[in-house]
Each structure stands twice: as C-alpha cells, then as structure tokens.
Coordinates of C-alpha atoms and ligand atoms in Angstrom, one line a residue:
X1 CA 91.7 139.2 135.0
X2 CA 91.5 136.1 132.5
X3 CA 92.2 133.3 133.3
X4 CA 91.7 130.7 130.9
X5 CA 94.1 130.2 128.0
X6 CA 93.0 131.8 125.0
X7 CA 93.4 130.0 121.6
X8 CA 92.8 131.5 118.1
X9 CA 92.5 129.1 115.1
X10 CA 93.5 130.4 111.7
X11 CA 91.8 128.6 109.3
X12 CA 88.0 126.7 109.3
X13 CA 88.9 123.8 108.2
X14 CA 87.5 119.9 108.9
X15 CA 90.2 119.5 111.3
X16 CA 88.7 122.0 113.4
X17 CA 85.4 121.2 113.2
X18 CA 85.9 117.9 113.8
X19 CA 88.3 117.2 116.5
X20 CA 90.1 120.5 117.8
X21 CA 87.8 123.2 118.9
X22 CA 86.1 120.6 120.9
X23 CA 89.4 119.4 121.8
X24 CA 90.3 123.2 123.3
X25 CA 87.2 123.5 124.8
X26 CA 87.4 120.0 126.3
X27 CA 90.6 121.5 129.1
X28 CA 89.0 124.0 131.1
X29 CA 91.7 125.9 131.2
X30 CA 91.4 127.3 127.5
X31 CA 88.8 128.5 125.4
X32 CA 88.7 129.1 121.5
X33 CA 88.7 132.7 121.5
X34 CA 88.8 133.8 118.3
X35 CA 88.5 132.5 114.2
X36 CA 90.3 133.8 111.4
X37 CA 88.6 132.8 107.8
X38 CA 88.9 133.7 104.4
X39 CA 85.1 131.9 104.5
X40 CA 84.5 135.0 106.5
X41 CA 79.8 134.4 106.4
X42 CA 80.6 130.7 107.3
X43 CA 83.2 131.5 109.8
X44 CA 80.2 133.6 111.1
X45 CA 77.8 131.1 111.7
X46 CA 80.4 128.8 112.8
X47 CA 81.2 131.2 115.5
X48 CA 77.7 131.6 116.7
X49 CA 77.0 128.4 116.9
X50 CA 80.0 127.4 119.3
X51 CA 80.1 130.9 121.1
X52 CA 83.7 131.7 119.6
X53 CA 83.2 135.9 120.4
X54 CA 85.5 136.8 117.7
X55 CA 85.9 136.4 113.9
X56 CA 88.3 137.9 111.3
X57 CA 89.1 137.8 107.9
X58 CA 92.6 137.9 108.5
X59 CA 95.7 136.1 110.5
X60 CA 97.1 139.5 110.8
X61 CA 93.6 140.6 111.9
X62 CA 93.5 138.0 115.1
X63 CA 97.2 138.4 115.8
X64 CA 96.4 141.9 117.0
X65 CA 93.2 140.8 119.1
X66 CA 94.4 140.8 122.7
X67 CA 92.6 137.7 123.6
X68 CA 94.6 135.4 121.7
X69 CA 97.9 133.7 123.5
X70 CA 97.7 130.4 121.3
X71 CA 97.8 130.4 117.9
X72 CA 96.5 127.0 116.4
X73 CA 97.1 126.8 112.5
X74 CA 95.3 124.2 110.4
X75 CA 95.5 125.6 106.8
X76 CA 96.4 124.3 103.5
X77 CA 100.0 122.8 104.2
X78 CA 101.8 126.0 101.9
X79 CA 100.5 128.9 104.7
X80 CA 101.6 126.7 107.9
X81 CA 105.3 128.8 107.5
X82 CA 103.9 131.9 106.6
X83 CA 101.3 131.8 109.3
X84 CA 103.8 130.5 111.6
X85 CA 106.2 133.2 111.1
X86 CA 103.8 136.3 111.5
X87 CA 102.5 134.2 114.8
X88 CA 106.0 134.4 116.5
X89 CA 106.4 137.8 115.4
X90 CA 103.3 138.5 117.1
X91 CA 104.2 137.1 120.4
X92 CA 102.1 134.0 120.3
X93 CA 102.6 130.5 120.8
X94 CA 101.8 127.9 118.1
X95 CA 100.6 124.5 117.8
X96 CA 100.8 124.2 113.9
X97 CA 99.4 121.0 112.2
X98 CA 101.5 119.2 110.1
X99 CA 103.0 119.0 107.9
X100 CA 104.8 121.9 109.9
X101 CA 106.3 123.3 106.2
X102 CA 106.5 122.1 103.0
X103 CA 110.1 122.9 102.6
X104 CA 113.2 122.0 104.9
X105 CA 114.4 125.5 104.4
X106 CA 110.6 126.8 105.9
X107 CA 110.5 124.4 108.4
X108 CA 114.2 125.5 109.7
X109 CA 113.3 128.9 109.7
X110 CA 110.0 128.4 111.1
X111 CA 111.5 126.5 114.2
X112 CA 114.1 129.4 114.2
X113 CA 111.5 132.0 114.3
X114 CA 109.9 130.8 117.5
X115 CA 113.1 130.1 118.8
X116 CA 114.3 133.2 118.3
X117 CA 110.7 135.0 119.5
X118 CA 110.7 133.3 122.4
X119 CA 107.4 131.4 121.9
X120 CA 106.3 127.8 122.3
X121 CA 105.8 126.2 118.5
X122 CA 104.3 122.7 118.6
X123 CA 103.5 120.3 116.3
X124 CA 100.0 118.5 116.5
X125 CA 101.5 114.7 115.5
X126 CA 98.3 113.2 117.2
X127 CA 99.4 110.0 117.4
X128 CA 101.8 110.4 119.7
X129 CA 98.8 110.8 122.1
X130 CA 97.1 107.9 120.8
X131 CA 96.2 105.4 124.2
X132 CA 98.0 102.2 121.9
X133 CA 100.5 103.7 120.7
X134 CA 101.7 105.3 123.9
X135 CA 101.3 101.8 125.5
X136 CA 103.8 100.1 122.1
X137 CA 106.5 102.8 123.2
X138 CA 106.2 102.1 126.9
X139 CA 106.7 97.8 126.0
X140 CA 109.2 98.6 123.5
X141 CA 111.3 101.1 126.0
X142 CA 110.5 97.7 128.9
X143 CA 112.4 96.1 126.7
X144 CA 109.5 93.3 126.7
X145 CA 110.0 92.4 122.7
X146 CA 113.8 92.4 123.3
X147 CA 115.7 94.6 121.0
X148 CA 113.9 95.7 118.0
X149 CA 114.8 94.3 114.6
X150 CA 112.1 96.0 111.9
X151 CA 109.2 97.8 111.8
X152 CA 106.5 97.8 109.7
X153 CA 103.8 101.0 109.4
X154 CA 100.6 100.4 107.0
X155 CA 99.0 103.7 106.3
X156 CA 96.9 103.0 103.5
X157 CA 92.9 104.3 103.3
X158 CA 90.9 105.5 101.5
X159 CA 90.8 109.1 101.4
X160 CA 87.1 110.3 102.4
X161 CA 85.4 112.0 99.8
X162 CA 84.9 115.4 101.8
X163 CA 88.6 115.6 102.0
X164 CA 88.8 115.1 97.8
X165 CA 90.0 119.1 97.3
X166 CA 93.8 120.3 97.7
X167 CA 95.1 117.2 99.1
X168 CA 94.4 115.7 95.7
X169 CA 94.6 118.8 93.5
X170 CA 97.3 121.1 94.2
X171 CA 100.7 120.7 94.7
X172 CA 101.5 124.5 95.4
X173 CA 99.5 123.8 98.6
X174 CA 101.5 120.9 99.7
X175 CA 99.0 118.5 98.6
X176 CA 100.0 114.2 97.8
X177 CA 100.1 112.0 100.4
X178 CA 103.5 111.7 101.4
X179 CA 103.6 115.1 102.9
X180 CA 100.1 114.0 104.8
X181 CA 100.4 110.3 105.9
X182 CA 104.4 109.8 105.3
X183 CA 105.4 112.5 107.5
X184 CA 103.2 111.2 110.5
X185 CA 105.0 107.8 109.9
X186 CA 108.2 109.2 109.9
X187 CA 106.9 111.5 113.6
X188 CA 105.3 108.1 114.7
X189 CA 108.9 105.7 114.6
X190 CA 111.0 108.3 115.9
X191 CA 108.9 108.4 118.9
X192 CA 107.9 104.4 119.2
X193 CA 111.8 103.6 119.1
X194 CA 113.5 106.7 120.1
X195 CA 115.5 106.3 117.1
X196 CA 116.4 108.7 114.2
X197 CA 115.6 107.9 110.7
X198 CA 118.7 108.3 108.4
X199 CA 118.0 107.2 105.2
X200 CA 115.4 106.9 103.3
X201 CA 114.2 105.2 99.9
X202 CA 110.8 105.0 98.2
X203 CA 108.4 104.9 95.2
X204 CA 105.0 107.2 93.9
X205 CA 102.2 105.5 92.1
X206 CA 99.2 107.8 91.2
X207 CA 96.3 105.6 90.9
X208 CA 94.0 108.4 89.3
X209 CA 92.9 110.0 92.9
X210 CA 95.4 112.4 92.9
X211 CA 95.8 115.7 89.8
X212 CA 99.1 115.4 87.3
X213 CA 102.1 114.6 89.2
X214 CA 100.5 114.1 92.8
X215 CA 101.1 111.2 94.5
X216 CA 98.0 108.9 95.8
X217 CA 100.2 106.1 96.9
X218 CA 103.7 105.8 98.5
X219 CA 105.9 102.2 99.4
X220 CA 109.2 103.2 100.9
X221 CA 112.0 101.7 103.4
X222 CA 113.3 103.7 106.2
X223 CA 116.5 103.2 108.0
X224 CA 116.5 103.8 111.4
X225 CA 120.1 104.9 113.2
X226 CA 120.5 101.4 114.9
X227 CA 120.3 99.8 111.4
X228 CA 117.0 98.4 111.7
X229 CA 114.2 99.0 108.8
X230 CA 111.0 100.0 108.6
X231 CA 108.4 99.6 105.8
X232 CA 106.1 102.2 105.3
X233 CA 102.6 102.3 102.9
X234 CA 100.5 105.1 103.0
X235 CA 98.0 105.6 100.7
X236 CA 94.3 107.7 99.4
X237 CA 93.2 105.0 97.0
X238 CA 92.7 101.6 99.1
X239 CA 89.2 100.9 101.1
X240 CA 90.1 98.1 102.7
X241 CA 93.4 97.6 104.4
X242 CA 93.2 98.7 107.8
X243 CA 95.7 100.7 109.6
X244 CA 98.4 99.0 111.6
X245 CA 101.9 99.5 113.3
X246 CA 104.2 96.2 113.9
X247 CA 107.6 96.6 116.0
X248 CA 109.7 93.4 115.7
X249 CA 112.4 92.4 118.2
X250 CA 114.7 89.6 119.3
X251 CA 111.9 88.8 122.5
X252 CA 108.9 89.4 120.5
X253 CA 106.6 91.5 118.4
X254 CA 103.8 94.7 119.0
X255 CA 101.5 94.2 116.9
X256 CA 99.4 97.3 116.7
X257 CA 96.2 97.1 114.3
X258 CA 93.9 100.1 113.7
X259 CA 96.0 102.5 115.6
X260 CA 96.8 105.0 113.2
X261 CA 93.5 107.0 113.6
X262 CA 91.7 110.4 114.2
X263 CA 89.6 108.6 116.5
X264 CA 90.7 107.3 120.1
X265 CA 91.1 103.1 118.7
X266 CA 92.6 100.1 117.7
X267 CA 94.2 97.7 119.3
X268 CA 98.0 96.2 120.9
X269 CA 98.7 92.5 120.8
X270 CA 102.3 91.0 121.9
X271 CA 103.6 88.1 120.4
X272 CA 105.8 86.3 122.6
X273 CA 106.9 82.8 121.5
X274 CA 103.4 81.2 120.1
X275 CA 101.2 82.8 122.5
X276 CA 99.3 86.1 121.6
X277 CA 98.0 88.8 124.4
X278 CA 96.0 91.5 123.6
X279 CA 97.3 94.5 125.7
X280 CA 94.5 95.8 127.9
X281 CA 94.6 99.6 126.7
X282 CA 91.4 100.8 129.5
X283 CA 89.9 103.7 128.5
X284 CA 91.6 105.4 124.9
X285 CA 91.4 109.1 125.3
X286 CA 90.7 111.4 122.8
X287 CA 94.3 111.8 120.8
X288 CA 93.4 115.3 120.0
X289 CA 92.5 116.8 123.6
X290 CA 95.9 115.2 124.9
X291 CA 97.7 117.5 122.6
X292 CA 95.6 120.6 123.8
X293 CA 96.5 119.8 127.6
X294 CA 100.2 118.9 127.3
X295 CA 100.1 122.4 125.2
X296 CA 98.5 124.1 127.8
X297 CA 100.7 123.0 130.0
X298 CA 104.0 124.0 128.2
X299 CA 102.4 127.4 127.9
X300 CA 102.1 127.4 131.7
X301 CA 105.6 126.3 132.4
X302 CA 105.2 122.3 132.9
X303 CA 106.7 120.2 130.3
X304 CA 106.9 120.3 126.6
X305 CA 104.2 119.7 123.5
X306 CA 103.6 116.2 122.4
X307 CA 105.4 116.9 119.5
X308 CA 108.1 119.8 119.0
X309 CA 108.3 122.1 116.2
X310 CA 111.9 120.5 116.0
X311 CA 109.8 116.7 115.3
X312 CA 107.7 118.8 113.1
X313 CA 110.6 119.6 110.7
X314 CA 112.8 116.6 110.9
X315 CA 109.2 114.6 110.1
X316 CA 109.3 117.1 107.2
X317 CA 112.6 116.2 106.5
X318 CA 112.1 112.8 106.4
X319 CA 108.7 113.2 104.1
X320 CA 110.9 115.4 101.5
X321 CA 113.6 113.0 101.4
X322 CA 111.0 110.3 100.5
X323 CA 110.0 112.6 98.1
X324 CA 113.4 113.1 96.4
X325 CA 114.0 109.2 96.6
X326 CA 110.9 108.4 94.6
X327 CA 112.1 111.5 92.2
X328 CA 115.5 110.4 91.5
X329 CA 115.4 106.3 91.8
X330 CA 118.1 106.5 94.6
X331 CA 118.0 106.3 98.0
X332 CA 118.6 109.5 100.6
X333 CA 120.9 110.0 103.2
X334 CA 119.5 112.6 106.2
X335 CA 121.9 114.1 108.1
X336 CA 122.3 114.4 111.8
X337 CA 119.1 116.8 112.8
Ligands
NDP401 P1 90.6 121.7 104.8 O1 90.7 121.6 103.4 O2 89.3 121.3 105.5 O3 90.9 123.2 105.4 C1 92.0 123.8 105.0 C2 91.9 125.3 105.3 O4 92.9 126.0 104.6 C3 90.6 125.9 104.8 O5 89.7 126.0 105.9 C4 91.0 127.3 104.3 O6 90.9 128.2 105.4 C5 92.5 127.2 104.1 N1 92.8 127.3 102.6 C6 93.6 128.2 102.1 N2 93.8 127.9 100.8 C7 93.0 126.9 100.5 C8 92.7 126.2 99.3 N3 93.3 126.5 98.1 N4 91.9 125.1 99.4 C9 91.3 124.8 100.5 N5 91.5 125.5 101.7 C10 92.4 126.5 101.6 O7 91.8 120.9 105.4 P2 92.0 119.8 106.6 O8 91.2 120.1 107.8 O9 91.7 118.5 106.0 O10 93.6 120.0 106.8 C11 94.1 121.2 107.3 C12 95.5 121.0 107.9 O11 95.4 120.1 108.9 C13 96.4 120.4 106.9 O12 97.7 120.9 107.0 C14 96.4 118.9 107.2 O13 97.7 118.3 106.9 C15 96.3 119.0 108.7 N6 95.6 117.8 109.2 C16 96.1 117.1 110.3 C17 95.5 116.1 110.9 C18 96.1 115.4 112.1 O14 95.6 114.4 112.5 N7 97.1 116.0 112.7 C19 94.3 115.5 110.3 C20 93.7 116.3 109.2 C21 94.4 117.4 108.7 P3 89.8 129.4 105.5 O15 89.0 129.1 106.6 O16 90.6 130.6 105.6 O17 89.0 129.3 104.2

C-alpha cells in the first residue's frame, strides 16, 4: 500500500530545479514520483540524480503512470491550459504555476475542467506563503494601520540572465512581464486586503530586454472594490530597486521591503505616528514548501490550496486587463468574478 502522496512534474524547468522538487520532497508525505520532459537525456540524469523512478517524454505518457495523484505543471505559460485540461481528465489533482492561462477564456475553462472532474486545481502564488507577507495580512486584518487608504507594490528586477529565453522572446508562449510579475501583484492585494480589484489602468515600455512587441516594463493603477488604489511597477530591466509592498491606512502604514521573493526574506516595518517597528517575523519558511503542504493537505481532505485555481484566473484576469489598458490608452472595468 503507498502511502505517500505521489507528485509528477510536467516540465524540467528552473522552477523545479530550484525550489519545488525539493519543496515536495521536503513534506514527508509526498514524493516526486515521476518527470515528464521533452529534454527527455537531461530529464534522465535529472532523475537519477534525485531518485525520481520515472521519466517520460510525454504529459500524456505520465498521466497514465499509476503512481502519479498530483500533477505539478511548470511549463511555458501557453501549455499550463492544455496541460491542465488533459490532467483533470485524467483524474489528477493540479497545482499549476502561474500564470494559470494566458487567456480568460482558458483560465475559465480550466477552473471549469477541474470543477467539473472533481479534482483539486491550485495555483502556486508563492507569496501568499511568504513569512512577511502572511504577517502584513494578519496586521492589516487587526486592524492595527486603521482602515487602509492605498497601496503601493514595487516589482521591479532585473531579470537573471538564465531566465533571458521565452519570457523575453515569445509571445505565443505567454512571455512579457505582465503576465509574470503583474499577475502575482494582482494574487498578492487580493489576498493582503481581502479586497477585489475592479479596474485597472496601465502603460508598456520595452526597454530593449524584451523581442518586438513584449513588454519589459509595466506602471499601472489598480482599483480595489473599497475605492482605494494601488500602484504597481514590475519590471525585467532594473538592477537596483529592491522589491517592496506598502499598505497605507488611517492608523498607520506596513511597510514591507524585500518581500516579494523566491527566497524565504525581507522584511515588515509599522509606521505608527513617527515611530517605526520592525515586525519580528522569527524564522521565514521556505514560501515554496508551504504551498506543497497546504496542497497535500487539501488532497487529504483538510483545507484548501494557498491559492485556488479560481485566484489563479481572476489574477489572470486582472493581468490581461492591464494588458488591454496599456493596448488601448483607457482604463478597464473587471466584472464581478
Ligand atoms: P523554464 O524556461 O526554465 O522552463 C519552462 C519549461 O517549459 C521547460 O522546461 C520546457 O519543458 C517547457 N517548454 C515548452 N516550450 C518551451 C519553449 N518554447 N521554451 C522553453 N521551454 C519550453 O521556465 P521557468 O522555470 O522560469 O518558468 C516555468 C513556469 O513557472 C512559468 O509558467 C513561470 O511563470 C512559472 N514560474 C513561477 C514562479 C513562482 O514563483 N510561482 C517562479 C518562476 C517561474 P521540457 O522539460 O518539456 O523541455
């Protein structure tokens, strides 16, 4: 009889090698059971090295191994529906990275498939598990900045040179960086103020990073349903701004710098009046492993993943509307998800 959760991972790509098959193995109650790879001789060695016992060539090849119950997608952003949808109809849960589609039409009928198959579909916004951000949603939900006013999200970096391929490239694969960085910001204020974003305005700049018509750069304004606003930069092209969240309220301000990571980081102050206190944040977990365990756990009955395949698509929502905004010159309504 198994007993461990088995997951198999469609794709070998740097997510996976750098955070989430140690992240699987890292809960004792799952194991990375099986690879699929078009990169079938490095898959391979890949394998062998971390004692994966199965590789295939194919999604459709490890959706009929046995040993899979998890199905953990990290492809090019274009094969997460796809993927997605032959995962449900085999039976399997997903945790799917994001952007979850790289349409609103794919990322309804994705959440529909899974719905409709009976199978848990997650989406892996990390953050969400990161220790100082968890901490700026439990101060803002005490109430202990008063009611929130405006937010501002800085999501500017410099995109790593290993990383300098689709994302940059390709638009047929989902690559600029609103549908990477602006999505996690939209994911990131939904679940810091519990709010839903509703409209949504923005501009593109390509700054010579990014192919013909792929944005490296993106400065837009979010409305969130209570009125308040949030500013949001995201960006491949800029070395050295840092990363940082800042919730405003009536009472105060979170001031979150370096949070918006791979890496468990950063750090909370609250401004209250003049005086400044960092927030003691104890030990910051790996982001990554969280979302394994609270997956883990949906799959065995308790509670719900970090982040649904519902967040996933209104995140995608939100990301395609910035997209249109920065397209047309005019700002976009979302309707009620
Ligand atoms: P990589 O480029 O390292 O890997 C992408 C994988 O997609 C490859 O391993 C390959 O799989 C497959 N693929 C299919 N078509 C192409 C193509 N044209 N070019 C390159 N690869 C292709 O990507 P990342 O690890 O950086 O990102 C993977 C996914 O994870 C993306 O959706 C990204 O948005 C998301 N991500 C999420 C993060 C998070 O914090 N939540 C962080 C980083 C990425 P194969 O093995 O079959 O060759």
């Amino acid at each position: 009889v198994r007993n461990q959760i088995g997951w198999g991972f469609i794709g070998l790509s740097t997510i996976t090698q750098e955070f989430m098959r140690q992240a699987v193995e890292n809960d004792e109650r799952s194991r990375v059971v099986a690879l699929a790879s078009k990169a079938l001789d490095r898959a391979e060695a890949y394998c062998r090295t971390h004692g994966i016992p199965s590789v295939y060539a194919t999604p459709d090849a490890l959706l009929s191994d046995l040993a899979v119950d998890v199905v953990y997608i990290s492809t090019v952003n274009n094969l997460h529906h796809p993927q997605i949808l032959a995962a449900a109809a085999a039976g399997r849960h997903v945790l799917c990275d994001k952007p979850l589609a790289t349409s609103a039409a794919d990322a309804a009928s994705a959440v529909a498939a899974c719905e409709k198959a009976g199978v848990i579909l997650g989406t892996n916004h990390h953050l969400r598990e990161a220790t100082a951000l968890r901490e700026m949603r439990r101060l803002i939900q005490e109430r202990s900045i008063g009611l929130p006013l405006a937010a501002r999200v800085f999501h500017a970096e410099l995109l790593p040179g290993h990383l300098h391929g689709w994302r940059l490239k390709s638009k047929a694969a989902g690559g600029g960086v609103v549908l990477d960085l602006t999505v996690h910001d939209a994911d990131l204020l939904r679940y810091l103020l519990d709010e839903e974003v509703t409209e949504v305005s923005g501009v593109v700049t390509n700054q010579g990073f990014g192919a013909a018509g792929i944005e490296d750069g993106f400065m837009g304004v979010m409305r969130l349903g209570s009125g308040m606003l949030a500013s949001v930069h995201d960006a491949y092209t800029v070395p050295h701004a840092g990363t940082g969240v800042e919730i405003h309220g009536t009472q105060g301000s979170l001031i979150g710098r370096e949070v918006l990571t791979q890496r468990p980081a950063g750090n909370l102050f609250l401004r209250q009046a003049d005086r400044v206190t960092a927030v003691r944040l104890g030990t910051r977990e790996d982001p990554y492993s969280r979302v394994v365990r609270r997956f883990n756990d949906a799959v065995l009955g308790n509670g719900t993943p970090t982040a649904s395949g519902l967040d996933g698509a209104i995140a995608v929502l939100v990301a395609l509307a910035a997209l249109e905004s920065a397209g047309s010159g005019e700002r976009v309504r979302l309707a009620r998800p």
